[in-house]
Short mmCIF file of C-alpha atoms in Angstrom, two decimals:
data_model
loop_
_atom_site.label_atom_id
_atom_site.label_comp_id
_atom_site.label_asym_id
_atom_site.label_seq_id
_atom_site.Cartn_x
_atom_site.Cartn_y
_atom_site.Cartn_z
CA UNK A 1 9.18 -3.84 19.86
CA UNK A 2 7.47 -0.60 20.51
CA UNK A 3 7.97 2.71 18.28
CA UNK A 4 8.85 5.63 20.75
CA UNK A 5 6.89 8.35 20.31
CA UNK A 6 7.98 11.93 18.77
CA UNK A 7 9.39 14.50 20.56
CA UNK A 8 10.07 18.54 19.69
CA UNK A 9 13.45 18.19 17.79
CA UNK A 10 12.92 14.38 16.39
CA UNK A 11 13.46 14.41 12.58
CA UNK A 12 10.12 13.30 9.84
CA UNK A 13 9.00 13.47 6.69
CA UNK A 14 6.57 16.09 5.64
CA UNK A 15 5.52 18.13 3.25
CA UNK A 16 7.04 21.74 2.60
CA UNK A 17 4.62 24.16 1.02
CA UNK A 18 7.26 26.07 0.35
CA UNK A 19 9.84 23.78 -1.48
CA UNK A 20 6.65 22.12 -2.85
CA UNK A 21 7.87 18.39 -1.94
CA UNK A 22 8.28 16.12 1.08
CA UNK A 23 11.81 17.04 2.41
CA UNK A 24 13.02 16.10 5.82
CA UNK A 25 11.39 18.36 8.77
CA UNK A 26 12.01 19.03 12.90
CA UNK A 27 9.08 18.80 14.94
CA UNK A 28 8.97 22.31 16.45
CA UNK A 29 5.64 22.50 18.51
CA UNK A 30 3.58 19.88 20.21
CA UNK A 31 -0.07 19.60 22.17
CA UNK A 32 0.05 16.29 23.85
CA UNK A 33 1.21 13.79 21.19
CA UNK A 34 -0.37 15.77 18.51
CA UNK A 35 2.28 17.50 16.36
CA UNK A 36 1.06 20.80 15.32
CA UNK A 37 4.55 22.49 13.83
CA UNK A 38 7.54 21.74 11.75
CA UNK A 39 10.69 22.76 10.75
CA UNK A 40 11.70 22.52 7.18
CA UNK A 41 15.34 21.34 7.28
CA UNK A 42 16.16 22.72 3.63
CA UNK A 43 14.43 25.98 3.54
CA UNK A 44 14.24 26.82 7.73
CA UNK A 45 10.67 27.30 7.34
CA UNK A 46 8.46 26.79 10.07
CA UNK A 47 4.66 25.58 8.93
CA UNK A 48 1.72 23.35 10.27
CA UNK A 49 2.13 20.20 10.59
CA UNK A 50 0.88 18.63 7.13
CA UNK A 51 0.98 14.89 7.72
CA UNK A 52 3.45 14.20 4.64
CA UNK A 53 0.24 14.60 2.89
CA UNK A 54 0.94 16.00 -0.85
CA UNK A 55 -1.95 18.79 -2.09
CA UNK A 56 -3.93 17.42 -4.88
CA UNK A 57 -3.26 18.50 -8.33
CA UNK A 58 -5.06 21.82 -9.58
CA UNK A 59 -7.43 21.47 -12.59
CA UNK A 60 -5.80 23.23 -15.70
CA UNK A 61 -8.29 25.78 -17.09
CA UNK A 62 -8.43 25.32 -21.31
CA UNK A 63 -7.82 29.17 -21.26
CA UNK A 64 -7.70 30.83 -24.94
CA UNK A 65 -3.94 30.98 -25.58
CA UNK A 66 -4.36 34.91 -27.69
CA UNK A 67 -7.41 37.40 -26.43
CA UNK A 68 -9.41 38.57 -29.58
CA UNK A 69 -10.03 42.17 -29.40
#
């Protein structure tokens, strides 16, 4: 059985720079069968099209906690 393919206003995971998590997205705008933008479903915010892919962790700094004068 095959998998249909997506279509603007079909429902996926992706990853919401916004809420800063994978949350449940729209497909908003498409070249070809390339998505390109989504639709965050819990924050309405429209963004590229991130592949569910979550950023990698930043490096913590070992930052002196009090500045000497």
């Amino acid at each position: 059985m095959q998998q249909r393919h997506l279509r603007p206003g079909d429902f996926l995971d992706d990853y919401s720079p916004r809420e800063r998590r994978l949350t449940n997205h729209v497909v908003v705008a498409m070249i070809g069968e390339d998505i390109k933008q989504t639709r965050c479903t819990t924050c309405d915010a429209d963004h590229e099209y991130k592949h569910a892919r979550v950023p990698r962790q930043r490096k913590k700094t070992d930052a002196p906690a009090i500045l000497s004068p």
